[in-house]
Short mmCIF file of C-alpha atoms in Angstrom, two decimals:
data_model
loop_
_atom_site.label_atom_id
_atom_site.label_comp_id
_atom_site.label_asym_id
_atom_site.label_seq_id
_atom_site.Cartn_x
_atom_site.Cartn_y
_atom_site.Cartn_z
CA UNK A 1 -161.15 -39.29 29.26
CA UNK A 2 -160.49 -37.00 32.19
CA UNK A 3 -159.27 -33.51 33.10
CA UNK A 4 -156.31 -33.03 35.45
CA UNK A 5 -154.82 -30.05 37.26
CA UNK A 6 -151.08 -29.97 37.60
CA UNK A 7 -148.62 -27.55 39.20
CA UNK A 8 -145.85 -27.68 36.61
CA UNK A 9 -145.65 -26.54 32.98
CA UNK A 10 -143.55 -29.03 31.05
CA UNK A 11 -146.09 -29.00 28.18
CA UNK A 12 -144.27 -31.48 25.97
CA UNK A 13 -144.11 -34.03 28.75
CA UNK A 14 -147.71 -33.52 29.81
CA UNK A 15 -148.89 -33.96 26.19
CA UNK A 16 -146.91 -37.26 26.00
CA UNK A 17 -148.31 -38.49 29.27
CA UNK A 18 -151.89 -37.53 28.41
CA UNK A 19 -152.53 -40.64 26.28
CA UNK A 20 -151.12 -42.98 28.90
CA UNK A 21 -153.20 -41.42 31.66
CA UNK A 22 -156.33 -41.01 29.53
CA UNK A 23 -156.45 -37.26 30.00
CA UNK A 24 -157.66 -34.87 27.33
CA UNK A 25 -157.07 -31.53 29.09
CA UNK A 26 -154.49 -30.34 31.54
CA UNK A 27 -155.05 -27.32 33.70
CA UNK A 28 -151.73 -25.68 34.49
CA UNK A 29 -152.05 -24.05 37.92
CA UNK A 30 -149.32 -21.67 38.99
CA UNK A 31 -148.88 -18.77 41.28
CA UNK A 32 -147.76 -16.41 38.49
CA UNK A 33 -145.59 -13.62 39.70
CA UNK A 34 -146.48 -11.31 36.80
CA UNK A 35 -148.61 -11.11 33.71
CA UNK A 36 -145.49 -11.58 31.61
CA UNK A 37 -145.04 -15.03 33.00
CA UNK A 38 -148.62 -15.86 32.11
CA UNK A 39 -148.29 -14.52 28.64
CA UNK A 40 -145.21 -16.57 28.08
CA UNK A 41 -146.99 -19.72 29.18
CA UNK A 42 -149.95 -18.86 26.89
CA UNK A 43 -147.56 -18.42 23.99
CA UNK A 44 -146.14 -21.90 24.61
CA UNK A 45 -149.62 -23.37 24.97
CA UNK A 46 -150.54 -21.87 21.58
CA UNK A 47 -147.75 -23.80 19.99
CA UNK A 48 -149.00 -27.11 21.33
CA UNK A 49 -151.42 -29.52 19.70
CA UNK A 50 -153.07 -30.29 23.03
CA UNK A 51 -155.77 -28.70 25.16
CA UNK A 52 -154.16 -26.79 28.07
CA UNK A 53 -155.90 -24.29 30.31
CA UNK A 54 -154.28 -21.81 32.69
CA UNK A 55 -155.14 -21.43 36.33
CA UNK A 56 -153.85 -18.81 38.76
CA UNK A 57 -153.18 -20.38 42.12
CA UNK A 58 -153.56 -18.18 45.20
CA UNK A 59 -152.06 -19.35 48.44
CA UNK A 60 -152.83 -16.26 50.48
CA UNK A 61 -155.72 -13.83 50.84
CA UNK A 62 -154.63 -11.31 48.24
CA UNK A 63 -157.29 -9.16 46.55
CA UNK A 64 -154.76 -7.29 44.45
CA UNK A 65 -153.45 -10.41 42.73
CA UNK A 66 -156.97 -11.82 42.39
CA UNK A 67 -158.10 -8.64 40.53
CA UNK A 68 -154.94 -8.63 38.42
CA UNK A 69 -155.41 -12.17 37.08
CA UNK A 70 -159.17 -12.58 37.19
CA UNK A 71 -159.82 -12.06 33.47
CA UNK A 72 -156.40 -13.11 32.20
CA UNK A 73 -156.47 -16.82 33.11
CA UNK A 74 -159.06 -19.52 32.43
CA UNK A 75 -159.60 -20.33 36.11
CA UNK A 76 -158.61 -19.15 39.57
CA UNK A 77 -157.96 -21.62 42.40
CA UNK A 78 -157.28 -21.00 46.05
CA UNK A 79 -154.97 -23.32 47.96
CA UNK A 80 -157.15 -23.87 51.04
CA UNK A 81 -156.45 -25.68 54.20
CA UNK A 82 -156.95 -22.79 56.67
CA UNK A 83 -160.31 -21.41 57.70
CA UNK A 84 -159.39 -17.96 56.32
CA UNK A 85 -158.42 -19.23 52.87
CA UNK A 86 -161.36 -21.61 52.66
CA UNK A 87 -163.78 -18.80 53.44
CA UNK A 88 -162.01 -16.45 51.07
CA UNK A 89 -162.27 -19.01 48.24
CA UNK A 90 -165.98 -19.63 48.63
CA UNK A 91 -166.91 -16.02 49.21
CA UNK A 92 -165.30 -14.57 46.08
CA UNK A 93 -167.14 -15.01 42.81
CA UNK A 94 -163.84 -14.82 40.88
CA UNK A 95 -162.49 -18.00 42.51
CA UNK A 96 -163.41 -21.17 40.66
CA UNK A 97 -161.76 -23.88 42.69
CA UNK A 98 -160.94 -24.55 46.32
CA UNK A 99 -157.87 -26.81 46.51
CA UNK A 100 -157.29 -29.01 49.50
CA UNK A 101 -160.02 -27.66 51.83
CA UNK A 102 -158.83 -29.89 54.63
CA UNK A 103 -155.41 -30.88 55.92
CA UNK A 104 -154.25 -33.43 58.40
CA UNK A 105 -154.07 -30.68 61.09
CA UNK A 106 -157.51 -29.17 61.08
CA UNK A 107 -160.93 -29.75 59.38
CA UNK A 108 -161.19 -26.02 58.51
CA UNK A 109 -164.53 -26.48 56.95
CA UNK A 110 -168.00 -25.85 58.43
CA UNK A 111 -171.54 -25.71 57.25
CA UNK A 112 -171.21 -22.12 56.12
CA UNK A 113 -168.25 -22.91 53.88
CA UNK A 114 -169.93 -26.01 52.44
CA UNK A 115 -173.14 -24.05 51.75
CA UNK A 116 -171.36 -21.19 50.04
CA UNK A 117 -169.24 -23.60 48.05
CA UNK A 118 -172.48 -25.05 46.67
CA UNK A 119 -174.16 -21.71 46.13
CA UNK A 120 -171.14 -20.04 44.47
CA UNK A 121 -170.38 -23.17 42.50
CA UNK A 122 -166.82 -23.48 43.85
CA UNK A 123 -166.12 -27.22 44.07
CA UNK A 124 -163.75 -28.56 46.66
CA UNK A 125 -160.77 -30.22 45.05
CA UNK A 126 -158.73 -33.04 46.60
CA UNK A 127 -155.12 -33.38 45.59
CA UNK A 128 -153.46 -36.77 45.12
CA UNK A 129 -150.05 -35.24 45.43
CA UNK A 130 -150.83 -33.83 48.89
CA UNK A 131 -152.50 -37.04 49.96
CA UNK A 132 -149.61 -39.24 48.82
CA UNK A 133 -147.08 -37.03 50.59
CA UNK A 134 -148.59 -37.89 53.98
CA UNK A 135 -147.33 -40.65 56.25
CA UNK A 136 -149.72 -43.44 57.36
CA UNK A 137 -150.54 -41.70 60.62
CA UNK A 138 -150.95 -38.27 59.02
CA UNK A 139 -153.13 -39.85 56.40
CA UNK A 140 -155.41 -41.06 59.23
CA UNK A 141 -155.59 -37.52 60.56
CA UNK A 142 -156.35 -36.24 57.06
CA UNK A 143 -159.07 -38.87 56.61
CA UNK A 144 -160.57 -37.84 59.92
CA UNK A 145 -160.97 -34.27 58.68
CA UNK A 146 -161.93 -35.32 55.17
CA UNK A 147 -164.76 -37.39 56.67
CA UNK A 148 -166.31 -34.16 57.91
CA UNK A 149 -165.75 -32.47 54.51
CA UNK A 150 -167.42 -35.35 52.68
CA UNK A 151 -170.34 -35.30 55.06
CA UNK A 152 -170.80 -31.58 54.50
CA UNK A 153 -170.51 -31.92 50.74
CA UNK A 154 -173.13 -34.61 50.76
CA UNK A 155 -175.43 -32.65 53.08
CA UNK A 156 -175.38 -29.53 50.92
CA UNK A 157 -175.25 -31.52 47.63
CA UNK A 158 -171.97 -29.84 46.81
CA UNK A 159 -169.40 -31.01 44.28
CA UNK A 160 -165.91 -32.38 44.61
CA UNK A 161 -163.10 -32.71 42.05
CA UNK A 162 -160.05 -34.90 42.16
CA UNK A 163 -156.73 -33.82 40.69
CA UNK A 164 -153.25 -35.11 40.75
CA UNK A 165 -151.75 -31.60 41.44
CA UNK A 166 -148.48 -33.08 40.30
CA UNK A 167 -145.35 -31.03 40.55
CA UNK A 168 -143.26 -33.44 38.48
CA UNK A 169 -143.70 -36.35 36.06
CA UNK A 170 -143.55 -39.02 38.85
CA UNK A 171 -146.53 -37.50 40.60
CA UNK A 172 -148.89 -37.82 37.65
CA UNK A 173 -151.37 -40.54 38.52
CA UNK A 174 -154.55 -42.19 37.32
CA UNK A 175 -157.23 -40.02 38.91
CA UNK A 176 -159.74 -42.89 39.15
CA UNK A 177 -157.51 -44.77 41.57
CA UNK A 178 -157.12 -41.78 43.83
CA UNK A 179 -160.80 -40.85 43.78
CA UNK A 180 -161.80 -44.36 44.77
CA UNK A 181 -160.08 -43.84 48.14
CA UNK A 182 -162.93 -41.43 48.94
CA UNK A 183 -165.60 -44.16 48.70
CA UNK A 184 -164.48 -45.23 52.10
CA UNK A 185 -165.09 -41.71 53.37
CA UNK A 186 -168.73 -41.58 52.35
CA UNK A 187 -168.96 -40.82 48.61
CA UNK A 188 -170.83 -43.39 46.62
CA UNK A 189 -169.32 -45.10 43.63
CA UNK A 190 -171.70 -43.22 41.32
CA UNK A 191 -170.70 -39.95 42.88
CA UNK A 192 -167.03 -40.70 42.30
CA UNK A 193 -167.70 -41.62 38.69
CA UNK A 194 -169.60 -38.38 38.20
CA UNK A 195 -166.93 -36.24 39.90
CA UNK A 196 -164.12 -37.79 37.88
CA UNK A 197 -165.64 -38.48 34.49
CA UNK A 198 -168.54 -36.08 33.95
CA UNK A 199 -168.54 -33.15 36.29
CA UNK A 200 -165.12 -31.69 35.23
CA UNK A 201 -166.32 -31.36 31.61
CA UNK A 202 -169.54 -29.67 32.74
CA UNK A 203 -167.75 -27.44 35.22
CA UNK A 204 -164.85 -26.26 33.07
CA UNK A 205 -167.04 -26.18 29.89
CA UNK A 206 -164.49 -28.38 28.17
CA UNK A 207 -165.82 -30.49 25.31
CA UNK A 208 -165.76 -34.25 25.87
CA UNK A 209 -163.55 -35.48 23.08
CA UNK A 210 -162.76 -39.07 22.26
CA UNK A 211 -159.12 -39.94 21.69
CA UNK A 212 -157.95 -40.93 18.23
CA UNK A 213 -158.02 -44.59 19.37
CA UNK A 214 -161.57 -44.22 20.59
CA UNK A 215 -162.56 -42.52 17.28
CA UNK A 216 -161.33 -45.54 15.28
CA UNK A 217 -163.14 -47.90 17.67
CA UNK A 218 -166.33 -45.94 17.12
CA UNK A 219 -165.82 -46.02 13.29
CA UNK A 220 -165.25 -49.76 13.58
CA UNK A 221 -168.33 -50.20 15.76
CA UNK A 222 -170.52 -48.57 13.09
CA UNK A 223 -168.93 -50.54 10.26
CA UNK A 224 -167.60 -47.57 8.35
CA UNK A 225 -166.18 -48.87 5.02
CA UNK A 226 -162.55 -48.44 4.07
CA UNK A 227 -163.17 -45.69 1.46
CA UNK A 228 -165.02 -43.48 3.96
CA UNK A 229 -162.38 -44.18 6.56
CA UNK A 230 -159.63 -43.03 4.18
CA UNK A 231 -161.65 -39.93 3.30
CA UNK A 232 -162.10 -39.13 7.01
CA UNK A 233 -158.42 -39.59 7.72
CA UNK A 234 -157.50 -37.21 4.91
CA UNK A 235 -160.11 -34.61 6.12
CA UNK A 236 -158.61 -34.90 9.56
CA UNK A 237 -155.14 -34.35 8.15
CA UNK A 238 -156.25 -31.25 6.21
CA UNK A 239 -158.22 -29.89 9.17
CA UNK A 240 -155.31 -30.26 11.50
CA UNK A 241 -153.01 -28.57 8.94
CA UNK A 242 -155.30 -25.57 8.74
CA UNK A 243 -155.98 -25.56 12.49
CA UNK A 244 -152.26 -25.55 13.31
CA UNK A 245 -151.61 -22.73 10.84
CA UNK A 246 -154.45 -20.67 12.31
CA UNK A 247 -153.16 -21.39 15.81
CA UNK A 248 -149.79 -19.94 14.82
CA UNK A 249 -151.59 -16.83 13.77
CA UNK A 250 -152.93 -16.52 17.30
CA UNK A 251 -156.45 -17.86 16.61
CA UNK A 252 -157.67 -20.23 19.37
CA UNK A 253 -158.36 -23.59 17.76
CA UNK A 254 -159.11 -26.75 19.68
CA UNK A 255 -157.06 -29.26 17.69
CA UNK A 256 -158.19 -32.41 19.47
CA UNK A 257 -161.83 -31.40 18.93
CA UNK A 258 -161.07 -30.72 15.30
CA UNK A 259 -159.21 -34.01 14.75
CA UNK A 260 -161.94 -36.10 16.41
CA UNK A 261 -164.74 -34.36 14.56
CA UNK A 262 -162.94 -34.79 11.26
CA UNK A 263 -162.39 -38.49 11.86
CA UNK A 264 -166.02 -38.96 12.83
CA UNK A 265 -167.71 -36.56 10.45
CA UNK A 266 -168.96 -39.30 8.05
CA UNK A 267 -169.62 -41.97 10.67
CA UNK A 268 -173.27 -42.32 9.61
CA UNK A 269 -172.73 -41.88 5.84
CA UNK A 270 -172.67 -45.53 5.02
CA UNK A 271 -175.82 -46.39 7.04
CA UNK A 272 -177.78 -43.37 5.64
CA UNK A 273 -176.83 -44.28 2.11
CA UNK A 274 -178.49 -47.61 2.60
CA UNK A 275 -181.63 -46.38 4.41
CA UNK A 276 -181.90 -42.79 3.04
CA UNK A 277 -184.03 -41.90 6.05
CA UNK A 278 -181.89 -38.99 7.24
CA UNK A 279 -179.06 -36.80 6.13
CA UNK A 280 -175.79 -38.34 7.12
CA UNK A 281 -174.65 -35.20 9.02
CA UNK A 282 -177.77 -35.21 11.19
CA UNK A 283 -177.75 -38.92 11.73
CA UNK A 284 -174.01 -38.80 12.69
CA UNK A 285 -174.61 -35.93 15.08
CA UNK A 286 -177.52 -37.78 16.78
CA UNK A 287 -175.40 -40.86 17.12
CA UNK A 288 -172.48 -38.99 18.71
CA UNK A 289 -174.75 -36.98 20.97
CA UNK A 290 -176.11 -40.25 22.34
CA UNK A 291 -172.55 -41.28 23.11
CA UNK A 292 -172.13 -38.02 25.11
CA UNK A 293 -169.89 -36.15 22.57
CA UNK A 294 -172.16 -33.05 22.30
CA UNK A 295 -169.58 -30.62 20.92
CA UNK A 296 -168.50 -33.06 18.17
CA UNK A 297 -172.14 -33.73 17.35
CA UNK A 298 -172.68 -29.98 16.88
CA UNK A 299 -169.69 -29.69 14.55
CA UNK A 300 -170.72 -32.74 12.52
CA UNK A 301 -174.32 -31.47 12.14
CA UNK A 302 -172.86 -28.35 10.50
CA UNK A 303 -170.74 -30.03 7.86
CA UNK A 304 -173.49 -30.73 5.29
CA UNK A 305 -172.81 -28.71 2.09
CA UNK A 306 -176.02 -26.71 2.14
CA UNK A 307 -175.53 -25.72 5.78
CA UNK A 308 -173.51 -22.78 4.47
CA UNK A 309 -176.69 -21.23 3.08
CA UNK A 310 -178.05 -20.70 6.61
CA UNK A 311 -177.75 -17.33 8.29
CA UNK A 312 -175.19 -18.34 10.95
CA UNK A 313 -173.98 -21.65 9.60
CA UNK A 314 -171.00 -22.26 11.95
CA UNK A 315 -170.96 -22.27 15.71
CA UNK A 316 -167.15 -22.08 16.01
CA UNK A 317 -163.91 -21.85 14.09
CA UNK A 318 -163.48 -25.64 14.30
CA UNK A 319 -166.81 -26.07 12.46
CA UNK A 320 -165.67 -23.78 9.69
CA UNK A 321 -162.36 -25.66 9.28
CA UNK A 322 -164.09 -29.07 9.21
CA UNK A 323 -166.61 -27.86 6.62
CA UNK A 324 -163.91 -26.40 4.41
CA UNK A 325 -161.54 -29.35 4.80
CA UNK A 326 -164.34 -31.77 3.83
CA UNK A 327 -164.92 -29.73 0.70
CA UNK A 328 -161.24 -29.96 -0.20
CA UNK A 329 -161.05 -33.75 -0.04
CA UNK A 330 -162.50 -35.89 -2.76
CA UNK A 331 -162.35 -39.52 -1.72
CA UNK A 332 -158.88 -39.51 -0.15
CA UNK A 333 -157.30 -36.88 -2.41
CA UNK A 334 -156.79 -33.21 -1.76
CA UNK A 335 -158.41 -31.29 -4.62
CA UNK A 336 -159.36 -27.78 -5.38
CA UNK A 337 -162.84 -26.48 -4.51
CA UNK A 338 -163.67 -26.29 -8.15
CA UNK A 339 -162.83 -29.89 -8.81
CA UNK A 340 -164.76 -31.05 -5.69
CA UNK A 341 -167.87 -29.10 -6.65
CA UNK A 342 -167.69 -30.26 -10.24
CA UNK A 343 -167.86 -33.74 -8.85
CA UNK A 344 -170.77 -32.81 -6.55
CA UNK A 345 -172.66 -31.16 -9.41
CA UNK A 346 -172.18 -34.33 -11.45
CA UNK A 347 -173.02 -36.82 -8.76
CA UNK A 348 -175.86 -35.11 -6.88
CA UNK A 349 -176.99 -32.59 -9.52
CA UNK A 350 -178.38 -35.44 -11.59
CA UNK A 351 -180.80 -36.36 -8.75
CA UNK A 352 -182.90 -33.26 -9.23
CA UNK A 353 -182.77 -29.75 -10.49
CA UNK A 354 -183.35 -28.41 -6.96
CA UNK A 355 -180.28 -30.15 -5.58
CA UNK A 356 -178.20 -28.76 -8.43
CA UNK A 357 -179.45 -25.26 -7.78
CA UNK A 358 -178.70 -25.57 -4.06
CA UNK A 359 -175.22 -26.73 -4.81
CA UNK A 360 -174.70 -23.91 -7.25
CA UNK A 361 -175.80 -21.45 -4.50
CA UNK A 362 -173.36 -23.03 -2.06
CA UNK A 363 -170.29 -22.80 -4.25
CA UNK A 364 -169.69 -18.99 -4.05
CA UNK A 365 -170.27 -19.10 -0.32
CA UNK A 366 -167.62 -21.81 0.10
CA UNK A 367 -165.29 -19.70 -1.98
CA UNK A 368 -165.94 -16.83 0.45
CA UNK A 369 -165.16 -19.14 3.32
CA UNK A 370 -161.89 -20.10 1.61
CA UNK A 371 -161.00 -16.43 1.39
CA UNK A 372 -161.84 -15.95 5.01
CA UNK A 373 -160.02 -18.96 6.30
CA UNK A 374 -157.10 -19.49 3.92
CA UNK A 375 -156.30 -16.34 1.95
CA UNK A 376 -156.86 -13.83 4.82
CA UNK A 377 -154.56 -15.84 7.05
CA UNK A 378 -152.04 -16.40 4.29
CA UNK A 379 -152.10 -20.13 4.52
CA UNK A 380 -150.03 -21.65 1.76
CA UNK A 381 -152.23 -24.05 -0.12
CA UNK A 382 -149.31 -25.66 -1.90
CA UNK A 383 -148.02 -26.88 1.50
CA UNK A 384 -151.46 -28.35 1.99
CA UNK A 385 -151.32 -30.20 -1.35
CA UNK A 386 -147.81 -31.43 -0.70
CA UNK A 387 -148.96 -32.96 2.60
CA UNK B 1 -162.61 -7.13 53.95
CA UNK B 2 -161.77 -9.00 57.09
CA UNK B 3 -162.47 -12.73 57.08
CA UNK B 4 -163.56 -14.40 60.33
CA UNK B 5 -161.17 -17.15 61.34
CA UNK B 6 -163.59 -19.20 63.40
CA UNK B 7 -165.62 -22.18 62.41
CA UNK B 8 -169.30 -22.86 63.13
CA UNK B 9 -169.70 -26.01 65.29
CA UNK B 10 -171.04 -28.93 63.38
CA UNK B 11 -174.81 -29.50 63.71
CA UNK B 12 -175.64 -32.20 66.30
CA UNK B 13 -177.03 -34.53 63.73
CA UNK B 14 -173.72 -34.52 61.87
CA UNK B 15 -171.48 -35.11 64.81
CA UNK B 16 -169.95 -38.56 65.46
CA UNK B 17 -171.65 -40.70 68.01
CA UNK B 18 -168.94 -41.36 70.55
CA UNK B 19 -168.57 -43.47 73.70
CA UNK B 20 -166.03 -43.47 76.50
CA UNK B 21 -164.32 -46.62 77.52
CA UNK B 22 -163.18 -46.62 81.16
CA UNK B 23 -160.49 -49.18 81.77
CA UNK B 24 -157.93 -50.26 84.33
CA UNK B 25 -154.29 -50.34 83.23
CA UNK B 26 -150.91 -50.99 84.65
CA UNK B 27 -149.18 -48.91 81.97
CA UNK B 28 -146.61 -46.71 83.72
CA UNK B 29 -145.38 -44.46 80.91
CA UNK B 30 -147.00 -41.20 79.83
CA UNK B 31 -150.45 -40.65 78.31
CA UNK B 32 -148.81 -39.82 74.95
CA UNK B 33 -146.89 -43.09 74.94
CA UNK B 34 -150.03 -45.12 75.56
CA UNK B 35 -151.97 -43.24 72.92
CA UNK B 36 -149.06 -43.74 70.41
CA UNK B 37 -149.13 -47.42 71.21
CA UNK B 38 -152.91 -47.66 70.66
CA UNK B 39 -152.74 -45.61 67.44
CA UNK B 40 -149.81 -47.71 66.09
CA UNK B 41 -151.78 -50.91 66.74
CA UNK B 42 -154.88 -49.42 65.08
CA UNK B 43 -152.91 -48.41 62.05
CA UNK B 44 -151.51 -51.87 61.68
CA UNK B 45 -154.86 -53.54 62.12
CA UNK B 46 -157.29 -51.17 60.30
CA UNK B 47 -155.04 -48.88 58.28
CA UNK B 48 -155.37 -45.04 58.16
CA UNK B 49 -159.07 -45.15 57.32
CA UNK B 50 -159.81 -47.32 60.42
CA UNK B 51 -157.92 -45.00 62.68
CA UNK B 52 -159.75 -42.02 61.18
CA UNK B 53 -163.14 -43.56 61.49
CA UNK B 54 -162.65 -44.83 65.05
CA UNK B 55 -162.00 -41.17 66.11
CA UNK B 56 -159.86 -42.28 69.05
CA UNK B 57 -158.77 -39.93 71.77
CA UNK B 58 -157.21 -40.82 75.10
CA UNK B 59 -159.02 -38.39 77.44
CA UNK B 60 -157.41 -39.33 80.70
CA UNK B 61 -154.73 -41.60 82.14
CA UNK B 62 -153.39 -42.03 85.67
CA UNK B 63 -151.46 -44.90 87.29
CA UNK B 64 -154.61 -46.97 87.53
CA UNK B 65 -157.33 -45.83 85.12
CA UNK B 66 -157.59 -44.79 81.55
CA UNK B 67 -160.48 -43.14 79.66
CA UNK B 68 -160.55 -43.62 75.88
CA UNK B 69 -163.01 -41.89 73.56
CA UNK B 70 -164.10 -43.97 70.53
CA UNK B 71 -166.63 -43.91 67.77
CA UNK B 72 -169.90 -45.69 68.65
CA UNK B 73 -169.44 -48.20 65.81
CA UNK B 74 -165.90 -49.08 66.83
CA UNK B 75 -166.40 -50.02 70.50
CA UNK B 76 -166.06 -53.79 70.12
CA UNK B 77 -163.04 -53.60 67.80
CA UNK B 78 -161.35 -51.14 70.20
CA UNK B 79 -162.06 -53.32 73.25
CA UNK B 80 -160.66 -56.35 71.48
CA UNK B 81 -157.55 -54.47 70.38
CA UNK B 82 -156.94 -52.99 73.83
CA UNK B 83 -157.12 -56.45 75.37
CA UNK B 84 -154.41 -57.62 72.99
CA UNK B 85 -152.02 -54.86 74.05
CA UNK B 86 -149.59 -55.61 76.82
CA UNK B 87 -150.76 -52.83 79.12
CA UNK B 88 -152.58 -54.75 81.81
CA UNK B 89 -155.94 -53.70 80.30
CA UNK B 90 -159.14 -54.45 82.14
CA UNK B 91 -162.42 -53.14 80.95
CA UNK B 92 -164.52 -51.37 83.59
CA UNK B 93 -167.41 -49.61 81.95
CA UNK B 94 -168.73 -47.87 78.89
CA UNK B 95 -170.12 -44.30 79.14
CA UNK B 96 -171.88 -41.78 76.94
CA UNK B 97 -170.29 -38.73 78.54
CA UNK B 98 -167.03 -37.84 80.29
CA UNK B 99 -169.06 -36.70 83.26
CA UNK B 100 -170.66 -40.05 83.82
CA UNK B 101 -167.38 -41.86 83.14
CA UNK B 102 -165.62 -39.86 85.87
CA UNK B 103 -168.08 -41.22 88.41
CA UNK B 104 -166.53 -44.67 87.78
CA UNK B 105 -163.13 -43.89 89.32
#
């Protein structure tokens, strides 16, 4: 899965294309003329079931606009290409990205820019859209300047990013193919892999989330039985239902993170039932952390029933939703909390008195969570049951 | 805050190693025409990346001589390609600087 930056905001289309292009987050970069325009986009993003981020794109040295948008958007990018803009981008703390540092006309990058780009953590981004718009001869001139940029990035151990920077559907591309062109310019294959597949997640602090298809492949890989699979699917359904409702109330919920965590939350249940070495939530979290899905691992480690007794049991809203949804699904049926806990008391309470006591302590806390999540936000539970 | 619009020169260790090919030619058109011809041939033969890496520049051309700058690693390929062009090419000498090359004609 990858992250791409685009210059248009047809959210429906982008969401559709995301699966095909293996992208799990789009950064919408625009030179917003006013805050209203940004707010409108944010509103539309809130209605979507996909992870979109906003980015203010500056194509001139303009401190006023920079200050106006600096806390309002997720990222700020500067459209480089000239010495002045490149220097401006790497000198300002507020700027996160330097787009197209070199053009076919001029290298416009020197040791000072490369050093500051590394120090201020402003990666240089290469745009496929710009690259593909060049003729063969101009491409050669671009390569000539890019050779210098790559040399400087390597010398100062800087970072690069590759985006499509598409302005329309046709310009959306597979980022891997574009990035591979830069191997000829001096980046190693490992570097390209890192810049495309790992660094964006680290840089944008976006959780690495497997697609639904990848989730099912993982469940298959770990031989999760049919009954657990059905339970997980139902928990995912309930989680998404609550997540979408909360999103409509203006609460920021990452639905793809929620969906993937819900599908994978019991990935280790079957194996731990057999070995009884570890709790299934911990074993599942460890397993997914090894696969690189840190955020999902964190959510899964927090879904054990007695986790709610801890002081700060949940790291994020998605964790709360997953915990609650899991407590509302018995096998593959949506039930009330009372019915679910009655079942838990019966099944696990018979193991020991301590377990029963712990479960009894958990129940009122889960009811409080229900109040906080469902009743406070006026989510209609009958809709949930009908689903 | 005013931003300086000049670039620092690249450190010597990072600069391309270049050589100057001094050659005889019977090409009668302009310097630009000859350079376009060489570039076009390079593009066909080695694609954009080859032309970029070879770092070609036609420094000088008169009715008899031409001086072409080329990346150190691309000398042989360039010489071969020049000999294939229909410009009456005849290699004279290879130089490390323009100054030394100018002594050749």
